[in-house]
Short mmCIF file of C-alpha atoms and ligand atoms in Angstrom, two decimals:
data_model
loop_
_atom_site.label_atom_id
_atom_site.label_comp_id
_atom_site.label_asym_id
_atom_site.label_seq_id
_atom_site.Cartn_x
_atom_site.Cartn_y
_atom_site.Cartn_z
CA MET K 1 -1.85 33.26 -14.55
CA PRO K 2 1.59 31.15 -15.71
CA LYS K 3 4.40 33.32 -15.77
CA SER K 4 5.60 33.46 -19.58
CA THR K 5 9.13 31.44 -18.26
CA VAL K 6 6.88 28.14 -17.06
CA LYS K 7 7.16 26.22 -19.74
CA ILE K 8 3.86 23.85 -20.24
CA GLU K 9 3.92 20.34 -21.54
CA HIS K 10 1.85 17.10 -21.03
CA ARG K 11 4.08 14.90 -21.93
CA TYR K 12 1.71 11.35 -19.80
CA LEU K 13 -0.48 11.70 -23.75
CA GLU K 14 3.10 11.24 -25.36
CA LEU K 15 2.08 7.08 -24.35
CA PRO K 16 -0.17 5.13 -25.81
CA ASP K 17 -4.34 5.90 -25.15
CA SER K 18 -4.93 2.65 -23.26
CA PHE K 19 -2.63 5.15 -20.53
CA TYR K 20 -5.30 6.99 -20.15
CA THR K 21 -8.63 8.43 -20.38
CA ARG K 22 -9.87 12.37 -21.13
CA VAL K 23 -11.85 13.13 -18.14
CA GLN K 24 -13.30 16.70 -17.32
CA PRO K 25 -13.14 17.18 -13.49
CA THR K 26 -16.93 17.47 -11.79
CA PRO K 27 -17.03 20.79 -10.17
CA LEU K 28 -16.96 21.41 -6.02
CA SER K 29 -19.55 24.21 -4.99
CA GLU K 30 -18.72 27.08 -3.59
CA PRO K 31 -15.11 26.25 -3.22
CA ARG K 32 -12.69 28.00 -0.19
CA MET K 33 -9.18 28.22 -0.40
CA VAL K 34 -8.07 25.92 3.24
CA CYS K 35 -4.01 26.37 2.51
CA PHE K 36 -1.73 28.03 -0.46
CA ASN K 37 1.95 26.95 -0.49
CA HIS K 38 3.26 29.99 -1.72
CA LYS K 39 7.23 28.45 -1.62
CA LEU K 40 6.60 26.17 -3.58
CA ALA K 41 4.29 28.06 -5.80
CA THR K 42 7.13 29.72 -6.62
CA GLN K 43 9.75 27.00 -6.26
CA LEU K 44 7.07 26.25 -9.48
CA GLY K 45 7.51 29.57 -11.41
CA PHE K 46 4.06 30.97 -10.35
CA HIS K 47 4.09 33.81 -8.40
CA VAL K 48 0.64 33.77 -6.73
CA GLN K 49 -0.46 37.56 -5.76
CA ASN K 50 -4.57 36.20 -5.10
CA GLU K 51 -4.71 32.58 -3.91
CA ALA K 52 -8.63 32.42 -4.18
CA ASP K 53 -7.96 33.03 -7.75
CA TRP K 54 -6.81 29.42 -7.54
CA ALA K 55 -9.93 27.83 -5.35
CA LYS K 56 -12.16 27.85 -9.20
CA VAL K 57 -9.12 25.55 -10.26
CA GLY K 58 -9.30 23.18 -7.13
CA ALA K 59 -12.66 23.31 -7.55
CA GLY K 60 -12.63 22.03 -10.86
CA LEU K 61 -14.59 25.22 -12.28
CA GLU K 62 -12.35 26.36 -14.24
CA LEU K 63 -8.96 25.42 -15.67
CA LEU K 64 -5.85 26.62 -16.87
CA ASP K 65 -5.21 27.58 -20.55
CA GLY K 66 -3.29 24.27 -21.19
CA MET K 67 -5.01 22.32 -18.75
CA ASP K 68 -6.19 19.21 -20.57
CA PRO K 69 -6.81 16.83 -17.71
CA VAL K 70 -6.99 12.89 -17.84
CA ALA K 71 -7.56 10.12 -15.17
CA MET K 72 -4.20 7.78 -15.43
CA LYS K 73 -4.59 3.85 -16.03
CA TYR K 74 -2.71 1.95 -13.51
CA THR K 75 -3.32 -1.94 -11.76
CA GLY K 76 -1.22 -3.01 -8.97
CA HIS K 77 -1.19 -5.95 -6.16
CA GLN K 78 -3.20 -4.88 -3.24
CA PHE K 79 -2.53 -6.58 0.06
CA GLY K 80 -0.94 -9.51 -2.08
CA VAL K 81 -3.81 -9.60 -4.68
CA TYR K 82 -3.65 -8.23 -8.09
CA ASN K 83 -6.46 -5.54 -9.06
CA PRO K 84 -6.42 -4.96 -12.91
CA GLU K 85 -8.89 -2.86 -12.30
CA LEU K 86 -7.54 0.13 -10.41
CA GLY K 87 -6.79 3.76 -12.20
CA ASP K 88 -7.11 7.55 -10.95
CA GLY K 89 -10.72 6.56 -9.75
CA ARG K 90 -10.71 10.50 -8.26
CA GLY K 91 -7.90 12.52 -9.63
CA LEU K 92 -7.12 13.77 -12.16
CA LEU K 93 -3.79 15.09 -13.70
CA LEU K 94 -4.38 18.20 -15.12
CA TRP K 95 -0.86 18.92 -17.06
CA GLU K 96 2.83 19.20 -16.67
CA THR K 97 5.00 22.11 -16.34
CA VAL K 98 8.67 22.92 -16.30
CA ALA K 99 9.77 25.61 -14.07
CA PRO K 100 12.70 28.25 -14.77
CA GLY K 101 15.02 26.33 -13.36
CA GLY K 102 14.19 22.91 -15.23
CA THR K 103 12.17 21.00 -13.06
CA ARG K 104 8.94 19.18 -14.31
CA TRP K 105 6.51 18.89 -11.55
CA ASP K 106 3.02 17.23 -12.32
CA TRP K 107 -0.28 18.20 -11.09
CA HIS K 108 -2.97 15.97 -10.10
CA LEU K 109 -6.40 17.67 -8.69
CA LYS K 110 -7.46 15.03 -6.00
CA GLY K 111 -11.27 14.59 -5.17
CA ALA K 112 -12.17 16.16 -8.98
CA GLY K 113 -14.71 13.44 -9.05
CA THR K 114 -15.28 10.19 -10.89
CA THR K 115 -13.36 8.60 -14.06
CA PRO K 116 -13.49 4.95 -15.89
CA TYR K 117 -11.88 3.83 -12.67
CA SER K 118 -13.60 4.69 -9.81
CA ARG K 119 -15.08 1.15 -9.46
CA PHE K 120 -17.39 1.88 -6.66
CA GLY K 121 -16.49 5.36 -5.54
CA ASP K 122 -17.74 8.84 -5.13
CA GLY K 123 -14.77 10.08 -6.94
CA ARG K 124 -14.47 12.51 -3.77
CA ALA K 125 -11.88 13.13 -0.93
CA VAL K 126 -13.18 14.76 1.76
CA LEU K 127 -11.51 17.01 4.17
CA ARG K 128 -10.21 15.26 7.23
CA SER K 129 -8.19 13.03 4.76
CA THR K 130 -6.95 16.01 2.53
CA ILE K 131 -5.27 17.83 4.96
CA ARG K 132 -3.97 14.19 6.48
CA GLU K 133 -2.15 14.45 3.05
CA TYR K 134 -1.31 18.28 2.99
CA LEU K 135 0.03 17.98 5.70
CA CYS K 136 2.19 14.53 5.89
CA SER K 137 3.83 15.53 2.23
CA GLU K 138 4.51 18.44 3.55
CA ALA K 139 5.63 17.45 6.83
CA MET K 140 8.28 14.57 4.99
CA HIS K 141 9.90 17.96 3.09
CA GLY K 142 10.64 19.41 6.03
CA LEU K 143 12.25 16.52 7.01
CA GLY K 144 14.03 15.76 3.62
CA ILE K 145 12.37 12.96 2.62
CA ALA K 146 11.49 12.09 -1.23
CA THR K 147 8.02 13.14 -1.64
CA THR K 148 5.12 14.21 -3.67
CA ARG K 149 4.07 17.86 -2.55
CA ALA K 150 0.93 19.87 -1.47
CA LEU K 151 0.45 23.30 -3.50
CA PHE K 152 -3.06 23.81 -2.75
CA MET K 153 -6.38 22.22 -1.07
CA ILE K 154 -9.38 24.23 -0.91
CA SER K 155 -12.82 22.88 0.71
CA ALA K 156 -16.63 23.15 -0.48
CA LYS K 157 -19.69 22.79 0.37
CA ASP K 158 -20.42 19.92 -1.06
CA PRO K 159 -21.65 16.74 0.85
CA VAL K 160 -19.86 13.43 1.12
CA ARG K 161 -21.16 10.64 2.28
CA ARG K 162 -18.27 8.23 4.15
CA GLU K 163 -19.13 6.65 7.80
CA SER K 164 -20.91 9.81 8.40
CA ILE K 165 -21.65 12.76 6.16
CA GLU K 166 -18.23 15.30 5.76
CA THR K 167 -16.97 17.91 3.73
CA ALA K 168 -15.96 17.72 0.09
CA ALA K 169 -12.68 19.05 -0.41
CA ALA K 170 -9.72 18.37 -3.18
CA LEU K 171 -5.83 18.98 -2.85
CA MET K 172 -3.47 19.93 -5.70
CA ARG K 173 -0.96 16.94 -5.60
CA VAL K 174 2.57 17.69 -7.46
CA ALA K 175 5.19 16.19 -8.03
CA GLN K 176 7.92 14.98 -10.44
CA SER K 177 5.86 11.99 -11.56
CA HIS K 178 2.63 10.74 -10.42
CA ILE K 179 4.05 7.62 -11.91
CA ARG K 180 4.05 4.12 -9.78
CA PHE K 181 4.80 1.09 -10.03
CA GLY K 182 1.50 0.04 -11.14
CA HIS K 183 1.61 1.65 -14.88
CA PHE K 184 3.94 -0.84 -15.27
CA GLU K 185 1.86 -3.78 -14.04
CA PHE K 186 -0.75 -2.73 -16.35
CA ALA K 187 1.44 -2.62 -19.51
CA ALA K 188 3.03 -5.97 -19.40
CA HIS K 189 -0.58 -7.69 -17.98
CA HIS K 190 -2.38 -5.82 -20.45
CA GLU K 191 -0.82 -3.79 -23.24
CA GLY K 192 2.06 -6.09 -24.55
CA PRO K 193 5.86 -5.67 -24.70
CA GLU K 194 5.83 -2.40 -27.22
CA ALA K 195 3.48 -0.56 -24.64
CA LEU K 196 5.83 -1.46 -21.29
CA LYS K 197 8.53 -0.33 -23.11
CA THR K 198 7.49 2.92 -24.54
CA LEU K 199 6.48 3.57 -20.74
CA LEU K 200 10.16 2.75 -19.70
CA GLU K 201 11.57 5.59 -22.09
CA HIS K 202 9.44 7.18 -21.32
CA VAL K 203 10.13 7.39 -17.67
CA ILE K 204 14.26 7.03 -18.57
CA THR K 205 13.81 10.12 -20.61
CA LEU K 206 11.95 12.24 -18.43
CA HIS K 207 13.46 11.22 -14.92
CA PHE K 208 16.74 9.24 -15.46
CA PRO K 209 18.23 11.16 -18.38
CA HIS K 210 21.75 10.59 -17.18
CA LEU K 211 21.03 6.86 -18.28
CA ILE K 212 19.78 8.28 -22.43
CA SER K 213 22.62 7.69 -24.18
CA LEU K 214 23.76 3.90 -22.67
CA PRO K 215 23.20 1.08 -24.74
CA GLU K 216 19.57 -0.20 -24.53
CA GLU K 217 20.32 -3.38 -22.22
CA GLN K 218 22.72 -1.66 -19.99
CA ARG K 219 20.09 1.64 -19.96
CA HIS K 220 17.46 -0.77 -18.65
CA GLN K 221 19.03 -2.51 -16.26
CA ARG K 222 20.60 0.59 -14.69
CA TRP K 223 17.39 1.90 -14.41
CA PHE K 224 15.93 -0.91 -12.82
CA GLU K 225 18.68 -1.14 -10.35
CA GLU K 226 18.11 3.02 -9.74
CA VAL K 227 14.82 2.41 -9.48
CA VAL K 228 14.84 -1.19 -6.47
CA GLU K 229 17.85 1.32 -4.89
CA ARG K 230 15.63 4.79 -4.68
CA THR K 231 12.67 2.48 -3.26
CA ALA K 232 15.31 0.83 -0.93
CA ARG K 233 17.23 3.55 0.40
CA LEU K 234 13.06 5.98 0.96
CA ILE K 235 11.78 3.09 2.86
CA ALA K 236 15.36 3.30 5.41
CA ASP K 237 14.37 7.14 6.05
CA TRP K 238 10.91 5.88 6.96
CA GLN K 239 12.43 3.64 9.44
CA ALA K 240 14.58 6.19 10.97
CA VAL K 241 12.22 8.93 11.17
CA GLY K 242 9.28 6.57 12.43
CA PHE K 243 6.96 6.81 9.65
CA CYS K 244 4.39 4.32 9.00
CA HIS K 245 3.24 4.40 5.31
CA GLY K 246 0.04 2.06 6.08
CA VAL K 247 -0.85 1.74 2.51
CA MET K 248 1.80 -0.19 0.39
CA ASN K 249 0.41 -1.47 -2.71
CA SER K 250 2.11 -1.38 -5.51
CA ASP K 251 -0.05 0.59 -7.10
CA ASN K 252 0.91 3.12 -4.09
CA MET K 253 4.46 2.82 -5.14
CA SER K 254 6.45 5.75 -7.11
CA ILE K 255 8.53 4.46 -9.77
CA ILE K 256 11.03 7.98 -8.59
CA GLY K 257 10.80 6.73 -4.94
CA ASP K 258 8.82 9.20 -3.59
CA THR K 259 6.23 8.66 -0.57
CA PHE K 260 3.50 8.69 -1.99
CA ASP K 261 -0.03 8.22 -1.60
CA TYR K 262 -1.01 9.08 2.13
CA GLY K 263 -4.01 7.84 3.58
CA PRO K 264 -3.77 6.08 7.33
CA TYR K 265 -0.39 6.71 7.95
CA ALA K 266 1.66 7.91 11.23
CA PHE K 267 4.08 8.73 12.78
CA LEU K 268 5.83 6.51 15.90
CA ASP K 269 4.72 7.93 19.44
CA ASP K 270 5.43 5.02 21.51
CA PHE K 271 8.01 2.96 19.78
CA ASP K 272 6.35 0.03 18.66
CA ALA K 273 8.04 -2.26 15.75
CA GLY K 274 4.78 -4.14 14.92
CA TYR K 275 3.23 -0.75 14.60
CA ILE K 276 -0.32 -0.73 12.75
CA CYS K 277 -1.53 2.57 11.50
CA ASN K 278 -4.21 0.69 9.25
CA HIS K 279 -6.81 -0.52 11.00
CA THR K 280 -8.33 -2.29 7.87
CA ASP K 281 -4.62 -4.33 7.70
CA GLN K 282 -6.03 -6.95 10.35
CA GLY K 283 -2.92 -9.05 9.21
CA GLY K 284 -0.49 -6.33 9.86
CA ARG K 285 0.74 -6.87 6.45
CA TYR K 286 2.09 -2.73 6.40
CA ALA K 287 3.34 -3.08 10.42
CA TYR K 288 6.13 -0.97 10.44
CA ASN K 289 8.59 -4.11 11.23
CA ARG K 290 7.54 -5.27 7.83
CA GLN K 291 7.88 -2.06 5.46
CA PRO K 292 11.34 -2.94 4.48
CA HIS K 293 10.33 -6.12 2.99
CA THR K 294 7.11 -5.24 1.66
CA GLY K 295 9.40 -2.65 -0.30
CA PHE K 296 11.15 -5.82 -1.82
CA VAL K 297 8.14 -6.90 -2.81
CA ASN K 298 7.02 -4.48 -4.61
CA CYS K 299 10.07 -4.24 -6.06
CA GLN K 300 9.37 -7.67 -7.28
CA TYR K 301 5.91 -7.20 -8.37
CA LEU K 302 7.94 -4.77 -10.79
CA ALA K 303 10.20 -6.89 -11.72
CA ASN K 304 7.93 -8.93 -12.82
CA ALA K 305 6.23 -6.82 -14.78
CA LEU K 306 9.38 -6.08 -16.81
CA LEU K 307 10.39 -9.18 -17.24
CA PRO K 308 8.65 -9.59 -21.28
CA ILE K 309 11.41 -6.71 -22.20
CA MET K 310 14.22 -7.56 -19.83
CA ASP K 311 17.09 -10.30 -19.58
CA GLU K 312 15.61 -11.93 -16.15
CA ASP K 313 19.66 -12.27 -15.09
CA ASP K 314 19.42 -8.37 -15.25
CA VAL K 315 16.21 -7.74 -13.00
CA ARG K 316 16.97 -10.66 -10.93
CA ARG K 317 21.11 -8.56 -10.31
CA GLY K 318 18.58 -5.68 -9.50
CA MET K 319 16.87 -7.32 -7.03
CA ARG K 320 19.86 -7.65 -5.57
CA ARG K 321 20.74 -4.37 -5.10
CA TYR K 322 17.77 -4.04 -2.53
CA GLU K 323 19.02 -5.58 0.37
CA ILE K 324 22.73 -3.82 0.14
CA ALA K 325 20.86 -0.36 -0.58
CA TYR K 326 18.57 -0.59 2.61
CA ASN K 327 21.33 -1.85 5.01
CA GLU K 328 23.80 0.29 4.16
CA HIS K 329 21.11 3.48 3.83
CA PHE K 330 19.55 2.63 7.21
CA LYS K 331 22.45 1.84 8.56
CA ASN K 332 24.02 5.56 8.04
CA ASN K 333 21.01 6.79 8.90
CA MET K 334 21.10 5.31 12.37
CA LYS K 335 24.67 5.88 12.78
CA THR K 336 24.53 9.97 12.24
CA LYS K 337 20.89 9.78 14.53
CA LEU K 338 23.78 8.31 16.96
CA GLY K 339 25.94 10.94 16.04
CA LEU K 340 28.36 8.12 15.52
CA GLU K 341 31.34 9.35 12.54
CA GLU K 342 33.98 6.52 13.14
CA ALA K 343 33.40 2.74 12.04
CA GLU K 344 33.08 0.24 14.98
CA GLU K 345 31.98 -3.15 14.11
CA SER K 346 29.65 -3.49 16.99
CA ASP K 347 27.75 -0.68 15.60
CA MET K 348 25.22 -1.97 14.34
CA SER K 349 24.20 -4.23 17.41
CA LEU K 350 24.28 -0.97 19.24
CA ILE K 351 21.74 0.14 16.91
CA MET K 352 19.78 -3.24 17.15
CA ASP K 353 19.52 -3.22 21.11
CA THR K 354 18.38 0.59 20.75
CA PHE K 355 15.91 -0.66 19.36
CA SER K 356 14.93 -3.29 21.42
CA MET K 357 15.34 -1.26 24.66
CA LEU K 358 12.65 1.42 22.69
CA HIS K 359 10.73 -1.46 21.78
CA GLU K 360 10.51 -3.29 25.01
CA HIS K 361 9.75 -0.29 26.98
CA ARG K 362 7.60 1.88 24.64
CA ILE K 363 9.87 4.89 24.73
CA ASP K 364 9.06 7.97 22.98
CA TYR K 365 10.96 7.86 19.70
CA THR K 366 11.12 10.89 18.34
CA ARG K 367 11.97 12.15 21.92
CA PHE K 368 14.62 9.68 22.47
CA PHE K 369 16.54 10.55 19.46
CA ARG K 370 16.68 14.63 20.36
CA GLY K 371 17.24 13.79 24.32
CA ILE K 372 20.36 12.01 22.91
CA SER K 373 21.28 15.04 20.39
CA ASN K 374 21.14 17.46 24.09
CA LEU K 375 22.93 15.53 26.71
CA ASN K 376 25.80 18.28 27.01
CA ARG K 377 23.00 20.60 26.84
CA HIS K 378 20.22 20.03 28.85
CA GLY K 379 21.77 16.89 30.88
CA ASN K 380 20.51 13.28 30.89
CA ALA K 381 17.09 13.64 32.79
CA PRO K 382 15.03 14.33 29.47
CA VAL K 383 16.29 10.99 28.26
CA LEU K 384 15.69 9.45 31.98
CA ASP K 385 12.17 10.73 31.92
CA LEU K 386 11.09 9.41 29.51
CA PHE K 387 11.61 5.52 30.96
CA THR K 388 9.61 3.79 34.09
CA ASP K 389 12.56 2.13 34.77
CA ARG K 390 15.38 4.34 34.89
CA SER K 391 18.05 2.03 35.39
CA VAL K 392 17.57 0.56 31.69
CA ALA K 393 18.36 4.58 30.37
CA ASP K 394 21.23 4.59 32.88
CA GLU K 395 22.56 1.14 31.18
CA TRP K 396 21.96 2.47 27.74
CA LEU K 397 23.48 5.64 28.20
CA GLU K 398 26.90 3.82 29.91
CA ARG K 399 26.80 1.90 27.18
CA PHE K 400 26.89 5.03 24.83
CA GLU K 401 29.01 7.20 26.66
CA ALA K 402 31.65 4.25 26.30
CA ARG K 403 30.96 4.02 22.31
CA LEU K 404 31.46 7.70 21.69
CA GLN K 405 34.80 7.62 23.08
CA LYS K 406 35.65 6.39 20.17
CA GLU K 407 34.54 9.14 17.71
CA THR K 408 37.06 12.08 17.65
CA ARG K 409 34.28 15.10 16.67
CA ALA K 410 34.26 17.55 19.62
CA HIS K 411 31.05 17.35 21.86
CA ASP K 412 29.14 20.20 20.81
CA GLU K 413 30.03 19.87 17.06
CA ARG K 414 28.62 16.06 17.23
CA GLU K 415 24.95 17.64 18.95
CA TYR K 416 24.73 20.04 16.61
CA ALA K 417 25.15 17.05 13.90
CA MET K 418 22.64 15.28 15.83
CA ARG K 419 20.26 18.07 15.81
CA GLN K 420 20.15 18.30 11.94
CA VAL K 421 18.89 14.80 11.87
CA ASN K 422 16.88 13.71 14.94
CA PRO K 423 13.32 16.26 14.60
CA LYS K 424 12.46 17.95 17.53
CA TYR K 425 8.84 18.51 15.98
CA ILE K 426 7.07 15.15 14.12
CA LEU K 427 3.57 15.41 13.01
CA ARG K 428 2.12 13.58 15.33
CA ASN K 429 -1.55 11.73 15.26
CA TYR K 430 -2.84 13.70 17.69
CA LEU K 431 -1.63 16.86 16.21
CA ALA K 432 -3.33 16.04 13.25
CA GLN K 433 -6.36 15.24 14.91
CA GLN K 434 -6.45 18.57 16.46
CA VAL K 435 -6.07 21.03 13.41
CA ILE K 436 -9.01 18.70 11.50
CA MET K 437 -11.09 19.47 14.27
CA GLU K 438 -10.55 23.02 14.36
CA ALA K 439 -10.60 23.27 10.29
CA GLN K 440 -14.34 21.16 10.11
CA ASN K 441 -15.24 23.81 12.74
CA GLY K 442 -14.17 26.21 9.94
CA ASP K 443 -10.98 27.23 11.67
CA TYR K 444 -8.31 27.04 9.02
CA ALA K 445 -5.25 28.86 11.44
CA PRO K 446 -4.48 25.98 13.36
CA LEU K 447 -3.50 24.51 10.55
CA LYS K 448 -1.32 27.09 9.08
CA ASP K 449 0.35 27.09 12.31
CA LEU K 450 1.34 23.68 12.34
CA LEU K 451 2.83 23.81 9.15
CA LYS K 452 4.87 26.53 10.30
CA VAL K 453 5.95 24.50 12.49
CA LEU K 454 6.60 21.17 10.24
CA GLU K 455 8.51 23.41 7.80
CA ASN K 456 11.77 23.88 9.84
CA PRO K 457 11.40 20.46 12.40
CA PHE K 458 14.91 20.39 13.95
CA ASP K 459 15.17 24.00 14.78
CA GLU K 460 14.28 24.27 18.51
CA GLN K 461 11.06 27.32 17.74
CA PRO K 462 11.19 28.26 21.58
CA GLU K 463 7.75 29.49 20.81
CA HIS K 464 5.84 26.51 19.60
CA GLU K 465 7.50 24.13 22.47
CA HIS K 466 3.77 23.06 23.09
CA TYR K 467 4.15 21.68 20.13
CA ALA K 468 6.36 18.44 21.34
CA SER K 469 4.80 17.45 23.40
CA LEU K 470 4.03 14.12 24.24
CA PRO K 471 0.22 12.87 22.87
CA PRO K 472 -1.86 13.07 25.95
CA ASP K 473 -3.85 10.09 26.81
CA TRP K 474 -6.67 10.70 24.02
CA GLY K 475 -4.26 11.49 21.60
CA LYS K 476 -2.04 8.27 22.11
CA HIS K 477 -4.09 5.22 19.86
CA LEU K 478 -6.44 7.12 17.59
CA ASN K 479 -7.85 4.71 15.32
CA ILE K 480 -7.48 6.50 11.75
CA SER K 481 -10.70 5.74 9.48
CA CYS K 482 -9.18 4.06 6.04
CA SER K 483 -12.04 5.71 4.32
CA SER K 484 -11.19 9.01 2.85
P1 LIG A 501 -5.86 3.70 -2.56
O1 LIG A 501 -6.27 3.08 -1.16
O2 LIG A 501 -6.53 5.46 -2.21
O3 LIG A 501 -4.30 4.08 -2.98
O4 LIG A 501 -6.76 4.12 -3.34
C1 LIG A 501 -7.33 2.57 -4.15
C2 LIG A 501 -7.97 2.96 -5.76
O5 LIG A 501 -9.14 3.14 -5.07
C3 LIG A 501 -7.24 4.01 -6.97
O6 LIG A 501 -7.60 3.55 -8.05
C4 LIG A 501 -8.25 5.32 -5.90
O7 LIG A 501 -8.24 6.06 -7.36
C5 LIG A 501 -9.55 4.83 -6.06
N1 LIG A 501 -10.11 5.58 -5.00
C6 LIG A 501 -10.08 5.59 -3.58
N2 LIG A 501 -11.02 6.40 -3.07
C7 LIG A 501 -12.06 6.71 -4.40
C8 LIG A 501 -13.21 7.66 -4.29
N3 LIG A 501 -13.76 8.03 -3.39
N4 LIG A 501 -13.94 7.66 -5.28
C9 LIG A 501 -13.27 6.84 -6.61
N5 LIG A 501 -11.78 5.76 -6.76
C10 LIG A 501 -11.59 6.05 -5.71
MG1 LIG A 502 -3.46 5.27 -4.22
#
């Protein structure tokens, strides 16, 4: 099936044996293709005529020539507690391919059955959670935020027991890398410096090739700095768009800075700084406003893992990059959202006061920023309508107008640019919930429609206006089950 221009590699197998176990998928029965990402397949170098052909691969009924499935071994900190027992418990890395342009892709089949790292799990994924991961990875990509991608997903007849009996599904997740911070923790804490260094060089060779030619100490130092910076920037992107990950354990942190492992995530509707999207996270460890700090803590876990092979001062210097990169990127993101190009000393207080106002009055985050991107075209009303107390909005708008006096860009040009960063369409929880319910009744069309809308979240799409609506009452505080 692969075109001859696609190269098949499996470089992960070059790592020491302890980093993986060969496992064959446990087949699912009577698979149905739910969704196939043709655009992405083309990018990978695959020209797919008949998507149904791929359902068997998704169900683990068939492997393509060159696929050599392995469960990856990693460990990690879950809610602050080190767990040495982790690893791919239900996913398999099938192979790596290199597209004609040179981009490499890991193919990871999530929901492929048990592995030696399954612990008490059944190795399966359910339709509901698989749709949520598919939707969000593509939504994030549409927003321009680094993420793993969804190539296709299947559903199957097999029953899966969660709180109730659910439908089995599997996702073909692709990404430049599936290596996590937790891989480094495994190497450092269980395998020793040799294995750790092998892993580090592997990651640099494949994903940081611009560092290869540097002398060792500098190479490692610069690499760590880059990982820390990418992580900080990723989280600044999440904060700016109102995304809450929900399970920021170090085994869910990608070494290349992708958003990784979608579980009980949420995009904020009404802004609530302390929002906790994961209802098993009772202490709010991973609440929206704690994500920047949590990213730092995860970098610390990685830093600790690197100490056996890196100079402590180099590691410390790398860690210092976190706050700098985060603050810089966050400020830039927010200034762009506000349409501010000029540097004014008061900008950071305007940003923070805006957040305070949104929080205090529980204003819809997405509609607020879209609204202020259209003041010239649509006037103040769409913004004012979000507030119960309009005087609060009036006061803010006055301050904003005053700040805009310092800008030199034409209004139309500024608002055009603002609309390229303030999405009209966002993957609201209730939208995901709706298409999941339809899919559970066998209708995948609403899911596909929603995916299409989220592909271009910054476009007006007048025919899809209703996808930009505020959540109905039933959809405001949905309890997303963590079991997936
Ligand atoms: P997560 O919270 O989804 O990031 O998963 C944490 C760990 O549990 C990883 O090692 C997963 O592979 C494993 N895991 C999650 N769900 C299952 C399942 N249904 N069966 C086996 N392992 C699982
Ligand atoms: Mg995970």
